[in-house]
Each structure stands twice: as structure tokens, then as C-alpha cells.
Short mmCIF file of C-alpha atoms and ligand atoms in Angstrom, two decimals:
data_model
loop_
_atom_site.label_atom_id
_atom_site.label_comp_id
_atom_site.label_asym_id
_atom_site.label_seq_id
_atom_site.Cartn_x
_atom_site.Cartn_y
_atom_site.Cartn_z
CA MET A 1 3.15 89.02 46.65
CA ASN A 2 2.79 90.06 50.28
CA HIS A 3 2.23 86.65 51.86
CA ASP A 4 1.29 87.94 55.31
CA LEU A 5 -1.35 90.19 53.81
CA TYR A 6 -2.64 87.39 51.56
CA GLY A 7 -2.79 85.06 54.58
CA ARG A 8 -4.89 87.58 56.51
CA PHE A 9 -7.08 88.19 53.46
CA LEU A 10 -7.62 84.45 53.00
CA GLY A 11 -8.59 84.23 56.68
CA MET A 12 -11.30 86.85 56.09
CA VAL A 13 -12.54 84.99 53.01
CA ARG A 14 -12.71 81.71 54.90
CA GLU A 15 -14.64 83.29 57.76
CA LEU A 16 -17.08 84.93 55.36
CA ASN A 17 -17.75 81.62 53.63
CA THR A 18 -17.94 79.75 56.93
CA ALA A 19 -20.73 82.13 57.97
CA ARG A 20 -22.46 81.32 54.67
CA ALA A 21 -22.11 77.61 55.41
CA VAL A 22 -23.78 78.14 58.80
CA GLU A 23 -26.59 80.00 57.04
CA ALA A 24 -26.95 77.10 54.57
CA LEU A 25 -27.08 74.63 57.45
CA LEU A 26 -29.89 76.62 59.07
CA ASP A 27 -31.73 76.59 55.74
CA TRP A 28 -31.23 72.84 55.35
CA ASP A 29 -32.55 72.24 58.84
CA GLN A 30 -35.58 74.43 58.15
CA GLU A 31 -36.46 72.39 55.04
CA THR A 32 -35.94 68.96 56.60
CA LEU A 33 -36.18 68.70 60.39
CA MET A 34 -37.27 71.97 61.99
CA PRO A 35 -40.60 71.82 63.84
CA PRO A 36 -43.22 74.29 62.53
CA ARG A 37 -43.10 76.51 65.61
CA GLY A 38 -39.38 77.13 65.08
CA ALA A 39 -40.03 79.26 61.99
CA GLU A 40 -40.07 82.67 63.65
CA ASP A 41 -36.85 82.10 65.59
CA ARG A 42 -35.21 80.66 62.50
CA ALA A 43 -36.08 83.79 60.52
CA ALA A 44 -34.38 85.88 63.24
CA GLN A 45 -31.32 83.61 63.26
CA ILE A 46 -30.94 83.75 59.50
CA SER A 47 -31.50 87.49 59.39
CA LEU A 48 -28.75 88.02 62.01
CA LEU A 49 -26.34 85.88 60.01
CA ALA A 50 -27.25 87.60 56.74
CA GLY A 51 -26.36 90.91 58.39
CA ILE A 52 -23.00 89.57 59.59
CA ILE A 53 -22.23 88.13 56.15
CA HIS A 54 -23.05 91.42 54.42
CA GLU A 55 -20.96 93.35 56.95
CA ARG A 56 -17.97 91.07 56.42
CA LEU A 57 -18.28 91.19 52.64
CA THR A 58 -18.46 94.97 52.50
CA SER A 59 -15.98 95.67 55.32
CA PRO A 60 -13.31 98.35 54.76
CA GLU A 61 -10.68 95.79 55.87
CA LEU A 62 -11.61 93.48 53.03
CA GLY A 63 -11.73 96.39 50.58
CA GLU A 64 -8.28 97.61 51.62
CA ALA A 65 -6.77 94.12 51.48
CA LEU A 66 -8.18 93.67 47.97
CA GLU A 67 -6.75 96.98 46.83
CA ARG A 68 -3.30 96.29 48.23
CA LEU A 69 -3.18 92.77 46.83
CA GLU A 70 -4.23 94.03 43.40
CA ARG A 71 -1.68 96.86 43.55
CA ASP A 72 1.20 94.65 44.70
CA GLY A 73 0.21 91.92 42.28
CA VAL A 74 -0.82 88.33 43.01
CA ALA A 75 0.15 87.05 39.60
CA ASP A 76 2.89 84.80 41.02
CA SER A 77 0.15 82.48 42.25
CA PHE A 78 -2.67 81.40 39.97
CA GLU A 79 -4.77 80.34 42.94
CA ALA A 80 -4.32 83.61 44.80
CA ALA A 81 -5.19 85.52 41.64
CA VAL A 82 -8.46 83.57 41.35
CA VAL A 83 -9.41 84.24 44.97
CA VAL A 84 -8.66 87.96 44.66
CA ARG A 85 -10.52 88.26 41.33
CA GLU A 86 -13.61 86.50 42.70
CA LEU A 87 -13.68 88.48 45.94
CA ARG A 88 -13.33 91.71 43.96
CA ARG A 89 -16.37 90.70 41.94
CA GLU A 90 -18.40 89.89 45.07
CA TYR A 91 -17.20 93.01 46.86
CA GLU A 92 -18.19 95.26 43.94
CA ARG A 93 -21.64 93.73 43.60
CA ALA A 94 -22.25 94.03 47.34
CA THR A 95 -20.89 97.56 47.86
CA ARG A 96 -22.52 99.11 44.81
CA LEU A 97 -26.00 98.25 46.07
CA PRO A 98 -27.20 100.78 48.66
CA ARG A 99 -28.15 99.16 51.94
CA GLU A 100 -31.64 100.70 51.71
CA LEU A 101 -32.25 99.10 48.30
CA VAL A 102 -31.13 95.67 49.55
CA ARG A 103 -33.41 95.94 52.59
CA GLU A 104 -36.35 97.16 50.52
CA LEU A 105 -35.93 94.30 48.04
CA ALA A 106 -35.77 91.75 50.88
CA ARG A 107 -38.89 93.26 52.46
CA VAL A 108 -40.85 93.42 49.19
CA CYS A 109 -39.90 89.84 48.26
CA THR A 110 -40.82 88.38 51.66
CA LEU A 111 -44.26 89.90 51.22
CA ALA A 112 -44.49 89.03 47.52
CA LYS A 113 -43.74 85.33 48.10
CA GLY A 114 -46.79 85.04 50.33
CA VAL A 115 -48.99 86.95 47.91
CA TRP A 116 -47.67 84.92 44.98
CA ALA A 117 -48.56 81.63 46.73
CA GLU A 118 -52.12 82.89 47.34
CA ALA A 119 -52.43 84.35 43.84
CA ARG A 120 -51.31 81.05 42.35
CA ARG A 121 -53.78 79.12 44.47
CA GLU A 122 -56.62 81.42 43.32
CA SER A 123 -55.12 81.87 39.85
CA ASP A 124 -55.46 85.61 40.36
CA PHE A 125 -52.67 87.44 38.56
CA ALA A 126 -54.12 90.89 39.33
CA ARG A 127 -53.40 90.27 43.01
CA PHE A 128 -49.73 89.56 42.35
CA ALA A 129 -49.24 92.23 39.66
CA PRO A 130 -48.46 95.25 41.92
CA HIS A 131 -45.84 93.20 43.78
CA LEU A 132 -44.27 92.01 40.56
CA ARG A 133 -44.22 95.60 39.29
CA ARG A 134 -42.39 96.74 42.42
CA ILE A 135 -39.89 93.85 42.24
CA MET A 136 -39.08 94.53 38.60
CA ALA A 137 -38.59 98.24 39.37
CA LEU A 138 -36.23 97.41 42.25
CA LYS A 139 -34.33 94.89 40.14
CA ARG A 140 -33.94 97.49 37.40
CA GLU A 141 -32.66 99.93 40.01
CA SER A 142 -30.24 97.26 41.27
CA ALA A 143 -28.97 96.69 37.73
CA ASP A 144 -28.34 100.42 37.33
CA CYS A 145 -26.41 100.53 40.62
CA ILE A 146 -24.28 97.52 39.69
CA GLY A 147 -23.64 98.94 36.24
CA TRP A 148 -24.06 97.62 32.71
CA THR A 149 -22.97 98.45 29.19
CA THR A 150 -25.31 96.83 26.68
CA GLU A 151 -28.51 96.29 28.62
CA PRO A 152 -29.54 96.33 32.32
CA TYR A 153 -30.49 92.64 32.25
CA ASP A 154 -26.78 91.77 31.92
CA ALA A 155 -26.11 93.07 35.43
CA LEU A 156 -28.78 90.71 36.83
CA LEU A 157 -27.71 87.73 34.72
CA ASP A 158 -24.13 88.25 35.92
CA GLU A 159 -25.13 87.36 39.47
CA PHE A 160 -25.89 83.78 38.41
CA GLU A 161 -23.79 83.36 35.26
CA PRO A 162 -20.72 85.59 35.62
CA GLY A 163 -19.51 86.93 32.31
CA ALA A 164 -22.62 85.92 30.32
CA ARG A 165 -24.35 88.46 28.08
CA ALA A 166 -28.07 88.46 27.32
CA ALA A 167 -27.63 89.31 23.64
CA GLU A 168 -25.31 86.33 23.09
CA ILE A 169 -27.62 83.99 24.97
CA ALA A 170 -30.59 85.27 22.97
CA THR A 171 -28.82 84.45 19.69
CA LEU A 172 -27.95 80.97 20.93
CA PHE A 173 -31.48 80.34 22.22
CA GLN A 174 -33.02 81.63 19.00
CA SER A 175 -31.04 79.09 17.06
CA VAL A 176 -31.85 76.22 19.46
CA GLN A 177 -35.53 77.11 19.27
CA ALA A 178 -35.74 76.29 15.56
CA ASP A 179 -34.17 72.85 16.08
CA LEU A 180 -36.38 72.05 19.06
CA LEU A 181 -39.56 73.06 17.25
CA ALA A 182 -38.60 70.95 14.23
CA LEU A 183 -37.86 67.88 16.38
CA LEU A 184 -41.00 68.38 18.45
CA GLU A 185 -43.08 68.58 15.28
CA ARG A 186 -41.68 65.24 14.08
CA ILE A 187 -42.25 63.61 17.47
CA ARG A 188 -45.85 64.85 17.53
CA GLY A 189 -46.41 63.21 14.17
CA ALA A 190 -44.93 59.88 15.31
CA ARG A 191 -47.18 56.83 15.53
CA ARG A 192 -45.41 55.34 18.55
CA ARG A 193 -46.37 56.59 22.00
CA PRO A 194 -45.06 55.36 25.35
CA ASP A 195 -47.47 53.84 27.87
CA LEU A 196 -47.23 56.24 30.82
CA SER A 197 -49.61 54.24 33.01
CA VAL A 198 -46.68 52.04 34.06
CA LEU A 199 -45.19 55.05 35.86
CA GLU A 200 -48.46 55.86 37.60
CA ARG A 201 -48.87 52.59 39.48
CA PRO A 202 -48.70 53.03 43.27
CA TYR A 203 -45.26 52.26 44.66
CA ASP A 204 -43.65 51.36 47.99
CA ALA A 205 -41.74 54.48 49.11
CA GLY A 206 -39.48 52.52 51.48
CA ALA A 207 -38.42 50.11 48.74
CA LEU A 208 -37.86 52.98 46.30
CA ASP A 209 -35.74 54.80 48.88
CA ARG A 210 -33.40 51.79 49.08
CA VAL A 211 -33.04 51.72 45.29
CA VAL A 212 -32.30 55.45 44.91
CA ARG A 213 -29.68 55.20 47.66
CA ALA A 214 -28.03 52.34 45.79
CA ILE A 215 -28.12 54.41 42.59
CA ALA A 216 -26.64 57.48 44.34
CA ALA A 217 -23.81 55.39 45.79
CA ALA A 218 -23.10 53.71 42.44
CA LEU A 219 -22.82 57.09 40.72
CA GLY A 220 -20.14 57.99 43.24
CA TYR A 221 -22.03 60.08 45.79
CA ASP A 222 -20.10 59.74 49.04
CA PHE A 223 -22.55 59.07 51.88
CA SER A 224 -19.74 59.56 54.42
CA ALA A 225 -19.66 63.19 53.24
CA GLY A 226 -23.39 63.55 52.61
CA ARG A 227 -26.95 62.52 53.45
CA LEU A 228 -30.24 61.95 51.67
CA ASP A 229 -33.30 63.32 53.46
CA VAL A 230 -36.89 64.16 52.61
CA SER A 231 -38.13 67.73 51.98
CA ALA A 232 -41.08 69.43 50.28
CA HIS A 233 -38.92 70.35 47.27
CA PRO A 234 -35.80 68.40 46.33
CA PHE A 235 -32.52 70.30 46.63
CA CYS A 236 -28.78 69.97 47.18
CA THR A 237 -26.87 72.06 49.68
CA SER A 238 -23.24 72.12 50.69
CA PHE A 239 -21.33 73.33 53.73
CA SER A 240 -17.92 72.11 52.51
CA PRO A 241 -16.73 69.35 50.15
CA ARG A 242 -16.92 67.08 53.22
CA ASP A 243 -20.61 67.73 53.89
CA VAL A 244 -22.87 67.90 50.84
CA ARG A 245 -26.51 66.99 51.39
CA ILE A 246 -29.37 66.15 49.07
CA THR A 247 -33.11 65.71 49.52
CA THR A 248 -36.02 64.20 47.63
CA ARG A 249 -39.71 63.46 48.19
CA TYR A 250 -41.70 60.25 47.82
CA THR A 251 -45.15 61.83 47.55
CA GLU A 252 -45.00 62.00 43.75
CA LYS A 253 -47.58 60.25 41.65
CA LEU A 254 -45.02 59.09 39.11
CA VAL A 255 -42.51 56.56 40.40
CA SER A 256 -39.92 58.07 38.06
CA ASN A 257 -40.00 61.51 39.72
CA PRO A 258 -38.16 60.63 42.95
CA ILE A 259 -35.67 58.56 40.96
CA PHE A 260 -34.74 61.37 38.60
CA SER A 261 -34.84 64.06 41.24
CA VAL A 262 -32.28 62.06 43.25
CA ILE A 263 -30.06 61.52 40.19
CA HIS A 264 -30.36 65.26 39.45
CA GLU A 265 -29.39 66.29 42.98
CA VAL A 266 -26.59 63.71 43.04
CA GLY A 267 -25.21 65.45 39.93
CA HIS A 268 -25.16 68.74 41.84
CA ALA A 269 -23.65 66.98 44.88
CA LEU A 270 -20.85 65.27 42.95
CA TYR A 271 -19.77 68.71 41.78
CA GLU A 272 -19.62 70.00 45.37
CA GLN A 273 -17.95 66.84 46.70
CA GLY A 274 -15.41 67.11 43.86
CA PHE A 275 -13.90 70.39 45.03
CA GLU A 276 -10.44 70.18 46.66
CA PRO A 277 -11.04 69.97 50.44
CA GLN A 278 -7.98 72.12 51.20
CA HIS A 279 -9.65 74.97 49.30
CA ALA A 280 -12.90 74.75 51.29
CA TYR A 281 -14.50 78.15 52.04
CA THR A 282 -12.72 79.85 49.14
CA PRO A 283 -13.76 80.43 45.51
CA LEU A 284 -11.37 77.61 44.56
CA ALA A 285 -13.96 75.25 46.07
CA ALA A 286 -17.06 76.92 44.64
CA ALA A 287 -19.14 76.47 41.50
CA VAL A 288 -18.33 78.49 38.37
CA SER A 289 -21.95 79.52 37.84
CA LEU A 290 -25.50 78.24 38.18
CA GLY A 291 -25.41 77.12 34.54
CA ILE A 292 -22.32 74.99 35.13
CA HIS A 293 -23.86 73.64 38.34
CA GLU A 294 -27.02 72.72 36.45
CA SER A 295 -24.93 71.10 33.70
CA GLN A 296 -23.67 68.59 36.26
CA SER A 297 -27.17 67.70 37.47
CA ARG A 298 -28.58 67.52 33.93
CA LEU A 299 -25.68 65.44 32.68
CA TRP A 300 -26.31 62.74 35.28
CA GLU A 301 -30.09 63.02 35.13
CA ASN A 302 -30.60 63.05 31.36
CA LEU A 303 -27.46 61.99 29.53
CA VAL A 304 -26.73 59.15 31.97
CA GLY A 305 -29.91 58.46 33.96
CA ARG A 306 -32.36 58.44 31.05
CA SER A 307 -30.08 56.35 28.84
CA ARG A 308 -30.78 52.73 28.01
CA PRO A 309 -27.38 51.40 29.23
CA PHE A 310 -28.03 52.95 32.65
CA TRP A 311 -31.26 50.98 32.95
CA GLU A 312 -29.77 47.81 31.53
CA HIS A 313 -27.86 47.84 34.80
CA PHE A 314 -30.45 49.23 37.22
CA TYR A 315 -33.80 48.04 35.88
CA PRO A 316 -33.48 44.49 37.28
CA GLN A 317 -32.72 46.02 40.70
CA LEU A 318 -35.70 48.35 40.40
CA CYS A 319 -38.02 45.48 39.46
CA ALA A 320 -36.72 43.38 42.36
CA ALA A 321 -37.56 46.23 44.75
CA LEU A 322 -40.85 47.15 43.06
CA PRO A 323 -42.38 43.87 41.87
CA HIS A 324 -45.34 45.72 40.34
CA LEU A 325 -42.99 46.64 37.46
CA ALA A 326 -42.10 43.01 36.73
CA ASP A 327 -44.45 42.85 33.71
CA VAL A 328 -43.03 46.06 32.23
CA SER A 329 -40.19 45.43 29.78
CA LEU A 330 -36.95 47.39 29.89
CA ASP A 331 -37.84 48.94 26.52
CA ASP A 332 -41.27 50.04 27.70
CA TRP A 333 -39.79 51.51 30.87
CA HIS A 334 -37.08 53.33 28.91
CA PHE A 335 -39.66 54.73 26.48
CA ALA A 336 -41.97 55.84 29.31
CA ILE A 337 -39.23 57.76 31.14
CA ASN A 338 -38.40 59.50 27.86
CA ASP A 339 -41.90 60.61 26.98
CA VAL A 340 -41.96 63.86 25.00
CA ARG A 341 -45.06 66.00 24.86
CA PRO A 342 -45.88 69.69 25.19
CA SER A 343 -47.05 70.49 28.71
CA LEU A 344 -47.88 73.65 30.63
CA ILE A 345 -45.62 73.18 33.65
CA ARG A 346 -41.88 73.74 33.32
CA VAL A 347 -40.78 71.41 36.12
CA ASP A 348 -42.63 68.51 34.48
CA ALA A 349 -41.21 69.18 31.02
CA ASP A 350 -39.18 66.62 29.08
CA GLU A 351 -35.74 67.04 27.53
CA VAL A 352 -37.06 68.39 24.23
CA THR A 353 -39.62 70.91 25.49
CA TYR A 354 -37.85 72.05 28.68
CA ASN A 355 -35.69 74.68 27.03
CA LEU A 356 -38.73 76.14 25.25
CA HIS A 357 -40.22 76.94 28.67
CA ILE A 358 -36.98 78.74 29.55
CA LEU A 359 -36.84 80.68 26.27
CA LEU A 360 -40.27 82.08 27.06
CA ARG A 361 -39.30 83.22 30.56
CA PHE A 362 -35.97 84.67 29.43
CA ASP A 363 -37.68 86.69 26.72
CA LEU A 364 -40.37 88.03 29.07
CA GLU A 365 -38.13 88.98 31.98
CA ARG A 366 -35.64 90.64 29.66
CA ARG A 367 -38.42 92.79 28.19
CA LEU A 368 -39.77 93.56 31.68
CA ILE A 369 -36.36 94.83 32.83
CA ARG A 370 -35.92 96.86 29.66
CA GLY A 371 -39.33 98.41 30.28
CA GLU A 372 -40.65 97.07 26.95
CA LEU A 373 -43.30 94.88 28.53
CA ASP A 374 -45.81 96.09 31.10
CA VAL A 375 -46.52 93.82 34.06
CA ASP A 376 -50.26 93.90 33.27
CA ASP A 377 -49.54 92.40 29.85
CA VAL A 378 -47.53 89.45 31.23
CA PRO A 379 -50.40 86.87 31.17
CA ALA A 380 -51.33 87.65 27.56
CA ALA A 381 -47.69 87.66 26.45
CA TRP A 382 -47.07 84.38 28.29
CA ASN A 383 -50.08 82.62 26.78
CA ALA A 384 -49.35 83.82 23.25
CA ARG A 385 -45.75 82.63 23.45
CA MET A 386 -46.80 79.24 24.88
CA LYS A 387 -49.10 78.81 21.90
CA GLU A 388 -46.30 79.73 19.53
CA LEU A 389 -43.68 77.46 21.10
CA LEU A 390 -45.65 74.50 22.40
CA GLY A 391 -48.96 74.75 20.61
CA ILE A 392 -50.87 74.85 23.89
CA SER A 393 -52.08 77.64 26.08
CA PRO A 394 -52.93 77.60 29.79
CA SER A 395 -56.56 78.13 30.74
CA THR A 396 -55.53 79.65 34.08
CA ASP A 397 -52.59 81.85 35.15
CA ALA A 398 -51.80 79.30 37.87
CA GLU A 399 -50.77 76.98 35.04
CA GLY A 400 -49.19 79.90 33.21
CA CYS A 401 -47.31 82.95 34.41
CA LEU A 402 -47.94 82.26 38.11
CA GLN A 403 -46.36 78.79 38.18
CA ASP A 404 -42.77 79.69 39.18
CA ILE A 405 -41.62 81.11 42.51
CA HIS A 406 -38.55 82.85 41.00
CA TRP A 407 -39.85 86.34 40.24
CA SER A 408 -41.61 86.64 43.60
CA SER A 409 -38.24 85.83 45.23
CA GLY A 410 -36.48 88.54 43.23
CA LEU A 411 -34.69 85.98 41.07
CA VAL A 412 -34.45 87.72 37.71
CA GLY A 413 -31.75 86.54 35.30
CA TYR A 414 -31.83 83.07 36.86
CA PHE A 415 -34.00 81.19 34.33
CA PRO A 416 -31.53 81.17 31.40
CA THR A 417 -29.04 79.23 33.54
CA TYR A 418 -31.34 76.17 33.35
CA ALA A 419 -31.20 76.12 29.54
CA LEU A 420 -27.48 76.89 29.52
CA GLY A 421 -27.04 73.94 31.88
CA ASN A 422 -28.66 71.62 29.34
CA LEU A 423 -26.39 72.90 26.57
CA TYR A 424 -23.22 72.71 28.67
CA ALA A 425 -24.18 69.20 29.79
CA ALA A 426 -24.47 67.85 26.25
CA GLN A 427 -21.19 69.45 25.21
CA PHE A 428 -19.32 68.11 28.26
CA PHE A 429 -20.81 64.66 27.74
CA GLU A 430 -19.77 64.62 24.09
CA ALA A 431 -16.20 65.38 25.21
CA ALA A 432 -16.36 62.67 27.88
CA ARG A 433 -17.45 60.12 25.28
CA ARG A 434 -14.50 61.09 23.10
CA ASP A 435 -12.08 60.59 26.00
CA LEU A 436 -13.79 57.46 27.39
CA PRO A 437 -14.91 55.57 24.29
CA ASP A 438 -16.60 52.65 26.05
CA LEU A 439 -18.59 54.87 28.40
CA GLU A 440 -22.00 53.37 27.60
CA ARG A 441 -20.70 49.80 28.00
CA GLN A 442 -19.41 50.81 31.40
CA PHE A 443 -22.85 52.17 32.36
CA ALA A 444 -24.46 48.90 31.35
CA ALA A 445 -21.96 47.13 33.61
CA GLY A 446 -22.76 49.50 36.50
CA ARG A 447 -19.46 51.37 36.31
CA PHE A 448 -19.98 55.12 36.71
CA LEU A 449 -16.81 56.14 38.53
CA PRO A 450 -14.73 56.65 35.35
CA LEU A 451 -17.20 59.37 34.28
CA ARG A 452 -17.22 60.92 37.76
CA GLU A 453 -13.42 60.97 37.78
CA TRP A 454 -13.35 62.55 34.33
CA LEU A 455 -15.75 65.29 35.50
CA ARG A 456 -13.75 65.78 38.68
CA GLU A 457 -10.48 66.13 36.79
CA LYS A 458 -11.84 68.38 34.01
CA ILE A 459 -14.41 70.47 35.90
CA HIS A 460 -14.94 69.92 39.63
CA ARG A 461 -11.48 70.29 41.08
CA HIS A 462 -10.95 73.67 39.41
CA GLY A 463 -13.68 75.33 41.48
CA ARG A 464 -14.17 78.85 40.21
CA SER A 465 -10.75 79.11 38.53
CA TYR A 466 -12.29 79.73 35.11
CA ARG A 467 -15.38 81.52 33.87
CA ALA A 468 -17.98 79.29 32.22
CA ALA A 469 -17.03 80.23 28.65
CA GLU A 470 -13.35 79.53 29.33
CA LEU A 471 -14.10 76.25 31.10
CA VAL A 472 -16.21 75.01 28.20
CA GLN A 473 -13.43 75.93 25.77
CA ARG A 474 -10.80 74.17 27.90
CA VAL A 475 -12.82 71.01 28.50
CA THR A 476 -14.35 70.55 25.05
CA GLY A 477 -11.91 72.40 22.80
CA ARG A 478 -14.50 74.85 21.48
CA PRO A 479 -16.94 77.54 22.56
CA LEU A 480 -20.42 76.67 23.76
CA SER A 481 -22.56 75.51 20.86
CA LYS A 482 -26.05 74.12 20.44
CA GLU A 483 -24.79 71.26 18.25
CA PRO A 484 -24.00 68.62 20.91
CA PHE A 485 -27.39 69.22 22.57
CA VAL A 486 -29.31 68.99 19.31
CA ALA A 487 -27.27 65.94 18.23
CA HIS A 488 -27.98 64.23 21.56
CA LEU A 489 -31.73 64.81 21.28
CA THR A 490 -31.88 63.71 17.65
CA SER A 491 -29.85 60.53 18.17
CA LYS A 492 -31.94 59.62 21.19
CA PHE A 493 -35.47 60.43 20.10
CA GLU A 494 -35.35 59.41 16.43
CA PRO A 495 -34.97 55.71 17.22
CA LEU A 496 -37.29 55.88 20.25
CA TYR A 497 -40.14 57.38 18.25
CA GLY A 498 -39.28 55.52 15.04
CA LEU A 499 -38.66 58.76 13.12
MG1 LIG B 501 -30.88 71.80 39.59
#
């Protein structure tokens, strides 16, 4: 390998990703601290940076370096081979899209986001429809530019879940659907029901903030390389493994929402803090895919945070901070935070019904991109599928096909990564339990670092070295399967609901 050339190439990669970190920092500031009047300037700042990033990514220098490194071979270094492979992928995706198309999509989406917000407020799908039609046409055009073999949707999916194929995901989802519907049917017939009113009691946000910080620290979130702030929508962002920030909100009616949103974002953050610092600003310190990223948040949120051993440790602390819960038993609390019932809104969905919401969106957007579903027919298709999957149907489009921001932002092929995240999470957790047999006893004793270290060793520190399918195979010894997810749900909800 030509080490001088690779050194120069790596310098370009680091600069490119440093510019992205600056862009992420501007975004973080906008969501947390920026005064309202700063918005216009911020848009100009971000737009300038986005231009610089695109220029760097598509520069002839980078293209030539890639070509020479590929020709001369980088196989003598596994790490160099990963960086070259990943930059080739990014370079191809960026250079195949005509500048005009990228600009037009950005313009259309900026406009569409505003219209979508109004349309949702008024529950007026007709207002949003022409924008959605234009976005889907531009996304289809993008897919054709990027290239695909089986179906155009694959090219869009590949942005978020590299290497994934829609047809394979559809088969997997189809099979999960049957299990979820069967379990949901049994739960709906159960006589036991949790008392949700305990979650609805007013709470002291300051006291809750102290508890969630204690939880985040106990799970292994490093506050010397991170912060917890308040924003309108909870998120996690990272500038390097040494600066990974999370947010939450305390305006929620249910006391459980800020708790689980923090645990969720901590899961994302532990992944980012677990990358090797010396690889910062390279693909060796970047997430494999959105699905794998989501698996880390879901694992901590659902497999750990909604488990009984977790609350055996934390519930006394929570009650001490929020005395209004003192008359609620640990069992009642645990049942309430694991309530299962069909609901219209995806972000409020429980562990059993959540993936059904995703199946619906995946199916619809795939048909939209294929040209098999007309935009005007989206509300009817949405409502019919809701009825089929969850037995309920929205009375307004605001509670139906207008509820998510994704399509208005041009995010098509993104939704399936949420469901994949749930499946990966269960399969990783099953492997962790095999390797760390007393895991649940450790949770009950407040010890979460052994799990974090296991995840770091098996998943985090590898960055983007492996594609998702390969990572799952390496970590769990088999390809992605629905079985661990279904087994987790069954073993959890059967006893809870007395099935
Ligand atoms: Mg997430």
C-alpha cells in the first residue's frame, strides 16, 4: 500500500467528517440553545457548510485517491480497506446524484415540511398531497440515478441500511407480522389490565431530571464526554467519541416518557462513546447503519429498561425522588410501563404493536416508489391497513398518514430501520445473556457496566468495519432472525398478562 497516499487520503476523510461534526454542532445548538431570531442566520451557516461537505465528498482529489488506493490495493491493512470501501460507497452515492436533483429535493422538502406541519394541524391531506407526489417522484429519480437491480426502493433503503434488500426485509416482516398479531390477540383477550393512571399523576420535573441523570450514569453514559439537555424532540448527536450529547423533554403527560426517552438516547450515545477515539472522524468510528444504531437504543430502552430487574434496582430511587409514587407497588409500576394496546400513533406504541406501525409504512412507501400506489390513495390505504393490523382506524389523517415528519423530509427507506433495530436488539441481547449468564441479577444489583462492556467489545469498537448482516452473524453466530424478538415478547408478556 502507498502509505503517503493513504495518509493524505485519510487527512481528506478526517476533514470531511470534521466539517460534518461542525454541522451537527450547529444543529444541536439550534435544537437546544439558539434564540428564535438566530434561525435565518443558522440556515445560511448550515447551507454553507453543506455545500463545503458536498464539495469535499465529490472532489476529484478524493476520487483519484480512491481509485489509486483501490488499484494499488489496501488489503494489507484491514482498517484501511474499511475506510476505502466506505468512502467509495459515499463517493458513489454523492457523485451519481446530479447537483440539480439534490438542490431540487432540498428545496421541495424545505417547503413540504412547512406544508406538512400545517396539513397535519388541519388534518388536510389534500394540501400535502402535491408535495408528497413531487417528493416521491424525486426520490424515484434519485434511486434511478444511484442504481438498483431488483427494485428502486433498494437504492433508497441502502442509504440508511447499507446492503439491505427490500424483498428480504419484506419476507422477514411478513413472518413477524403473524407472530405479533397472534400475541396481540391473546393480550387483548387477557383479563388483567395495568392501571395507567399511576403514570399520569403530575410529577416534579427537577426531581425526575436528577433520577434520569443517575440512571444514565449507572448505564455507563460518560458525562465527561457528553451532556443531557432539553429540546422539543429527544435526540442524540455526536461530534466525536469524546463529545456525544443527548436531550429529553419534561413536558410529557406520562412520567415514564422522559425516563424511557433518556434510556433510549443513552443507548444511542453508548454506541457513539464506544467507538475507538483514535479512529474519530473516520468510518472506523461510525455506526454500521441506522438499524444497528436503533438496536442499541432499543436494547437499553426495552430489553433492559422495561425489565423487572432494572426496576428492582431503580424503583426505590424513583419513589424517593417522586413521593407521589410511594403507594404504587413495583409490580404495578412494571405492569404500567409495559402496557400493550393498539394505538394510532407510532411514537406512543408499545413493544408488541410498534413493528406493526412500521410494517404499514414500509409497505406503503415501497408501493409508492414502485408506482403501484397513487399518492391520492394513501389515506385510504393507510386506514385499511391499520384496521387489518391493529383493529383500529384513525378518524382523521392527522392521526393517520400525516403523523410522521419523515416523508416530508425526503426520508424514504428510513422506516424499516426502526423495526430492524428491534429485531437486532433482541438477537444481540440473547447472545449477551448467553455470554453473561447472571445478567439480570446484575441489573437488580445496579450493575450495568458488564453489558456495556460486552456491547463495546462485540459491536461498538468495530465502527463500520462490518455490514449489519455480517455483524449480526459474527456477534450472535447466526443470521438475523425473528425468533429472539418473538421469544422475548412471549416470555415477557405471557406472565405479565397471565396468558
Ligand atoms: Mg432512536
